[in-house]
C-alpha positions as CSV (number, residue, x, y, z in Angstrom):
1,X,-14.6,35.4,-20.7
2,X,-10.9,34.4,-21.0
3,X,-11.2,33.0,-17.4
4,X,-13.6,31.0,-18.4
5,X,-11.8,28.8,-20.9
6,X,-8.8,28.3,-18.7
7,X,-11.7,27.3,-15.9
8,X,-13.0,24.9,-18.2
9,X,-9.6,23.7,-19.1
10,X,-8.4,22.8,-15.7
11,X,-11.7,20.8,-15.5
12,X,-10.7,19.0,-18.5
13,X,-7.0,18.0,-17.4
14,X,-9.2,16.7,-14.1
15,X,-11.4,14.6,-15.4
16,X,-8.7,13.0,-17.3
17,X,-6.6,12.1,-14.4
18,X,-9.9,10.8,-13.2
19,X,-10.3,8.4,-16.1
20,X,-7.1,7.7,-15.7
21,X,-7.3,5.9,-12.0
22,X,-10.7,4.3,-13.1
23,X,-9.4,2.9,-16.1
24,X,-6.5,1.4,-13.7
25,X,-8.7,0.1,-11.3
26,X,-10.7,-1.9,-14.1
27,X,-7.7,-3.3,-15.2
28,X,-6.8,-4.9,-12.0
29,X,-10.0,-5.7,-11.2
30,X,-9.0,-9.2,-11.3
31,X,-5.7,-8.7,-10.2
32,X,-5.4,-10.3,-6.3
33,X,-5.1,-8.2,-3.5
34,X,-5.0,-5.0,-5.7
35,X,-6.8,-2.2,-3.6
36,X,-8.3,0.5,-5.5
37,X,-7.1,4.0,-5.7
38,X,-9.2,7.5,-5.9
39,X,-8.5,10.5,-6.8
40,X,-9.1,14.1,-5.3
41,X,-10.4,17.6,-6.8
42,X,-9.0,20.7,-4.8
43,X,-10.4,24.3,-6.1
44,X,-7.9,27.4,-6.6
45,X,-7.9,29.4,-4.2
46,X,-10.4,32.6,-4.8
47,X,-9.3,35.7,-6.1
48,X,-10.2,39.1,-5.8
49,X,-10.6,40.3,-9.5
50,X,-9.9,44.2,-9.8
51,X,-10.5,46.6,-12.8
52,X,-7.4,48.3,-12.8
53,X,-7.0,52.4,-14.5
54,X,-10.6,52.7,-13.9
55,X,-10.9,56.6,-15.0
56,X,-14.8,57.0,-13.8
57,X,-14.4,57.6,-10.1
58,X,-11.2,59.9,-8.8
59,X,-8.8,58.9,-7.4
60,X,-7.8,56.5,-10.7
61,X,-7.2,53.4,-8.9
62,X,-8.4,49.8,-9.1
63,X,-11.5,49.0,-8.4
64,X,-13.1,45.4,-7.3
65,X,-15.3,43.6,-9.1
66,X,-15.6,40.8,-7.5
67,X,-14.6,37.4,-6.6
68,X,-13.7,35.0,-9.1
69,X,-12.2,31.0,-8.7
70,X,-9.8,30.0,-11.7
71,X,-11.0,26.2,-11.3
72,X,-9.9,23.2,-9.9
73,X,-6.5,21.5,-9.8
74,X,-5.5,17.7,-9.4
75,X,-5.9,17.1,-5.7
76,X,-4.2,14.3,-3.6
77,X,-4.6,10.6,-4.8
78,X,-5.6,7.9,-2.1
79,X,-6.1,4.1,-1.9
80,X,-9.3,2.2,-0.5
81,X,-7.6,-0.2,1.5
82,X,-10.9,-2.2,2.8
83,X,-11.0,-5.7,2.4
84,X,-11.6,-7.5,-0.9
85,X,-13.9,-11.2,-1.0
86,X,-11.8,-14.3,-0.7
87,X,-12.1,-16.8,-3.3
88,X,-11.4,-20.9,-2.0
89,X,-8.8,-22.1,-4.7
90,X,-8.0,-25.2,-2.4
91,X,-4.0,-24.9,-3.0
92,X,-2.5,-25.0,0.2
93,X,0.0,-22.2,-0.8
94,X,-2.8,-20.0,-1.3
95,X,-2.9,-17.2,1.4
96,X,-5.2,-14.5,2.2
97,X,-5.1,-11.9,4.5
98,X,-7.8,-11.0,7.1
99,X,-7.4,-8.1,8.5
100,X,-4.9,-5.0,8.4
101,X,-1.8,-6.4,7.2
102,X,0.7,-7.6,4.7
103,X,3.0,-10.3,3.5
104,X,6.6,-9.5,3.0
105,X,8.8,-10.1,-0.2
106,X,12.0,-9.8,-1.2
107,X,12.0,-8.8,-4.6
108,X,14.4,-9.0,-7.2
109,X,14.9,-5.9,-9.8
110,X,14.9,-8.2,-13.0
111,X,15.3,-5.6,-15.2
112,X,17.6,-2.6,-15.2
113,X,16.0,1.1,-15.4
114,X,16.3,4.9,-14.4
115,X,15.9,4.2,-10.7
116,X,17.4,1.3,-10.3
117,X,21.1,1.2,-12.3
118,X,22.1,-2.8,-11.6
119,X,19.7,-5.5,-12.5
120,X,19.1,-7.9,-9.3
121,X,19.0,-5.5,-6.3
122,X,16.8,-6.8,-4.0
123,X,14.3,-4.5,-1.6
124,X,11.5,-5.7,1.0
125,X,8.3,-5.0,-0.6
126,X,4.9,-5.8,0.9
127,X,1.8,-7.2,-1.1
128,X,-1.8,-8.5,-0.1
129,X,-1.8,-10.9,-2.8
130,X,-1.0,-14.4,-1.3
131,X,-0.5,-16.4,-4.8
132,X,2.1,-18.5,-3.7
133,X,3.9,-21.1,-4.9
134,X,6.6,-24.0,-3.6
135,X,10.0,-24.7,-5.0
136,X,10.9,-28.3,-5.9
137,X,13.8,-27.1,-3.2
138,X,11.0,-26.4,-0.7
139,X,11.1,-22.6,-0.7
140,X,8.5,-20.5,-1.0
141,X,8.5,-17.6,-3.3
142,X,5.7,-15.8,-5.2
143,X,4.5,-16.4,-8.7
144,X,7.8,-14.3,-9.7
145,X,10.3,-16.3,-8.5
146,X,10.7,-13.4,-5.2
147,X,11.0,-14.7,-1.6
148,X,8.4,-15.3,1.1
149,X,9.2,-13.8,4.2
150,X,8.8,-15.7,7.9
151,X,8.0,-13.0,10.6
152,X,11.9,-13.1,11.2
153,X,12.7,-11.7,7.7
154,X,14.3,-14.9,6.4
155,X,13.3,-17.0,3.8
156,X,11.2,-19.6,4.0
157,X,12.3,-23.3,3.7
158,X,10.4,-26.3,4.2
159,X,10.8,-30.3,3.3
160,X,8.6,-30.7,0.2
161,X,8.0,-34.6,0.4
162,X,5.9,-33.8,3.2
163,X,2.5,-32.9,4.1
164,X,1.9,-29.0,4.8
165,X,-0.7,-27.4,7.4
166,X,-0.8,-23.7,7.9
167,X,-2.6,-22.3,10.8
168,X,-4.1,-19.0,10.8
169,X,-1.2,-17.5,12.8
170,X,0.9,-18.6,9.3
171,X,2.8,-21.6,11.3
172,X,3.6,-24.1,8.9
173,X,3.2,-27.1,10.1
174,X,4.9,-30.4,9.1
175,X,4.8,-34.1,11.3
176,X,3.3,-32.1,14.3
177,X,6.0,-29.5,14.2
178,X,6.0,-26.0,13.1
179,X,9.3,-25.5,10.5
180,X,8.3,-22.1,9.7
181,X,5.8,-19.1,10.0
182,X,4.5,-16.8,7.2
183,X,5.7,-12.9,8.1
184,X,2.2,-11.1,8.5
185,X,3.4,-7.4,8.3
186,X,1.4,-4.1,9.2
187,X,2.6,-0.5,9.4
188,X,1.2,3.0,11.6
189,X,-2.0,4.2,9.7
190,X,-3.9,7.1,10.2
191,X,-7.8,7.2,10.9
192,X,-10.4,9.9,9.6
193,X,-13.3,11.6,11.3
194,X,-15.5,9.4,9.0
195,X,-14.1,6.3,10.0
196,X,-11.8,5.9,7.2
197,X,-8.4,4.1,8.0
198,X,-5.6,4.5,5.6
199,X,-2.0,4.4,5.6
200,X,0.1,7.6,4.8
201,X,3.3,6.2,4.5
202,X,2.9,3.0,2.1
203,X,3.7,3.9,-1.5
204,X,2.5,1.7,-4.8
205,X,5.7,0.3,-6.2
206,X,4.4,-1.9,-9.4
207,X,3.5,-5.5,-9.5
208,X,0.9,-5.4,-6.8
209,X,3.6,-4.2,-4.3
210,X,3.9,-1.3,-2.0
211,X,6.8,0.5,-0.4
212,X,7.2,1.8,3.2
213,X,8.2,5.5,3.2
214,X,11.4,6.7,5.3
215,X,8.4,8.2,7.7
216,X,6.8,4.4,8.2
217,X,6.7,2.9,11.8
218,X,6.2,-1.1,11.2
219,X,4.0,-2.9,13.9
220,X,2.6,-6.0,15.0
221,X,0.0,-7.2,12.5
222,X,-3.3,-8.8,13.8
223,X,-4.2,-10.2,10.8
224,X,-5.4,-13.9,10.3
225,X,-3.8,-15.9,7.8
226,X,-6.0,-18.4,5.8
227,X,-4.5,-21.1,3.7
228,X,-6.4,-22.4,0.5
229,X,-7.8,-19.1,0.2
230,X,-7.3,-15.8,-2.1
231,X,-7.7,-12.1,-1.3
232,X,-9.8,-10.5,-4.5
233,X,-9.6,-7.2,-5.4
234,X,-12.1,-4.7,-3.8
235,X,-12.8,-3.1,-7.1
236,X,-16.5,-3.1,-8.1
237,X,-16.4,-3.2,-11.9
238,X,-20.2,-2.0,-11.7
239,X,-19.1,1.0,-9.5
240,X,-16.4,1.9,-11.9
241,X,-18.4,1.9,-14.9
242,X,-20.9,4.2,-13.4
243,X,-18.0,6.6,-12.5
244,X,-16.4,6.9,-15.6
245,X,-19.7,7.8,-17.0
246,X,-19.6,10.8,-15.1
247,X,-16.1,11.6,-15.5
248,X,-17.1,11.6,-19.2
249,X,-20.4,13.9,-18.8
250,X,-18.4,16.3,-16.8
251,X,-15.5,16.0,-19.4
252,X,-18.2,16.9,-22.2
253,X,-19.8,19.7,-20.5
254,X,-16.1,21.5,-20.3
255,X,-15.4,20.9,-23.9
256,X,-18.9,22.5,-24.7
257,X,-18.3,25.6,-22.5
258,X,-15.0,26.0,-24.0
259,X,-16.5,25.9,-27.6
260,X,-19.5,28.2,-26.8
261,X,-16.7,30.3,-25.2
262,X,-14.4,30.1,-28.3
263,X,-17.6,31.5,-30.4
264,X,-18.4,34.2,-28.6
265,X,-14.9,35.6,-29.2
266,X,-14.9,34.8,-32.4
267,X,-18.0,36.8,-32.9
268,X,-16.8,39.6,-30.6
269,X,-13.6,39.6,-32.5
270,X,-14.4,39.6,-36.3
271,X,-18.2,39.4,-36.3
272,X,-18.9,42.8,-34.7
273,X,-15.6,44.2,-35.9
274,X,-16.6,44.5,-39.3
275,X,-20.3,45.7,-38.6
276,X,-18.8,48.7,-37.0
């Protein structure tokens, strides 16, 4: 019976990392580019439960009752990297991404922290949201401040007097010549029986970014840029609501078995104590 409330537990301590990752996803649901993460229930592994200095058959040794599972533990999170809809802004700067791919940025640490000891270390990060802004120097950076990449790794500089075409290979065009072309940026990824394509060795960094592993393999991207044009998250707020609804029925039902539990040792352990 014991068993039971630590099964229940672990099915508790689930379901909150489960409300955890919906609640996330809600909160960017308007964020651009954001992709969605899941999250993944493994069970224990079974056990063999044995009735040990069991005195009614000779020899006096343990004897099997059964098999038993002690509940489920946290499993492996994952993110849903399908494409969100693209929402026409009309700002030239604007980029989305169609296809498997990503922008690169050079992002500036602005504030110091554990990991990072001195403010203003830069890294290459990669994003799918293509909010982009000019400079009145004519550089492009993100709504941050942090560099644009071209497909060379440099920064992007451009005259800002005149007019700007990009092409959906990212070539900025200016008088009928291209000055400079938007990095597009993709990396190995795995694909599942089921169709599912994913990529093992991006990790979520914060604001909207992602960092490559030391395992990650960069390729050519095939992705189509469009100018004027945002990437949306792929979060369905409907989807998410009904999910959380679950979470919290299945939370419920483990807090109920552990209080019907909880009384049924209390009776065992006072109640019928002090009949006999």
């Amino acid at each position: 019976m014991v068993k039971g409330l630590y099964t229940a537990y672990t099915g508790m301590i689930n379901e909150q990392h489960r409300m955890d990752v919906l609640t996330n996803n809600l909160a960017n649901a308007n964020t651009n580019g954001y992709k969605k993460e899941g999250a993944t229930a493994q069970a224990f592994s079974d056990q063999l439960a044995l009735k040990i200095k069991d005195y009614t058959d000779a020899p006096f040794t343990a004897r099997g009752l059964g098999i038993i599972n002690p509940g489920v533990k946290i499993g492996e999170g994952y993110v849903d990297w399908s494409e969100g809809p693209m929402k026409e802004t009309g700002n030239t700067f604007d980029l989305a991404l169609g296809g498997y791919g990503f922008f690169g940025i050079e992002y500036t640490n602005k504030a110091v922290n554990i990991e990072r000891e001195i403010a203003g270390q830069t890294d290459i990060m990669y994003t799918r949201d293509g909010n982009f802004t000019l400079t009145n120097e004519g550089v492009l950076v993100t709504q941050d401040g942090d560099f644009v990449l071209s497909q060379d790794g440099e920064h992007i500089e451009i005259d800002p007097a005149l007019p700007v075409e990009i092409n959906t290979l990212g070539e900025i065009i200016q008088d009928g010549e291209v000055v400079a072309t938007v990095g597009r940026f993709d990396f190995e990824k795995v694909t599942y029986p089921d169709g599912r394509i994913t990529y093992n060795t991006l990790e979520h960094y914060g604001e909207n970014l992602f960092i490559p592993t030391d395992e990650a393999t960069q390729i050519d991207s095939t992705a189509s840029i469009y100018a004027g044009f945002l990437e949306q998250s792929n979060v369905s707020v409907v989807d998410e609501m009904v999910n959380m609804i679950a979470v919290q029925r299945n939370y419920d039902t483990n807090q109920r078995m552990i209080t019907t539990i909880d009384g049924t040792l209390d009776i065992a352990a006072n109640q019928l104590g002090r009949l006999s």
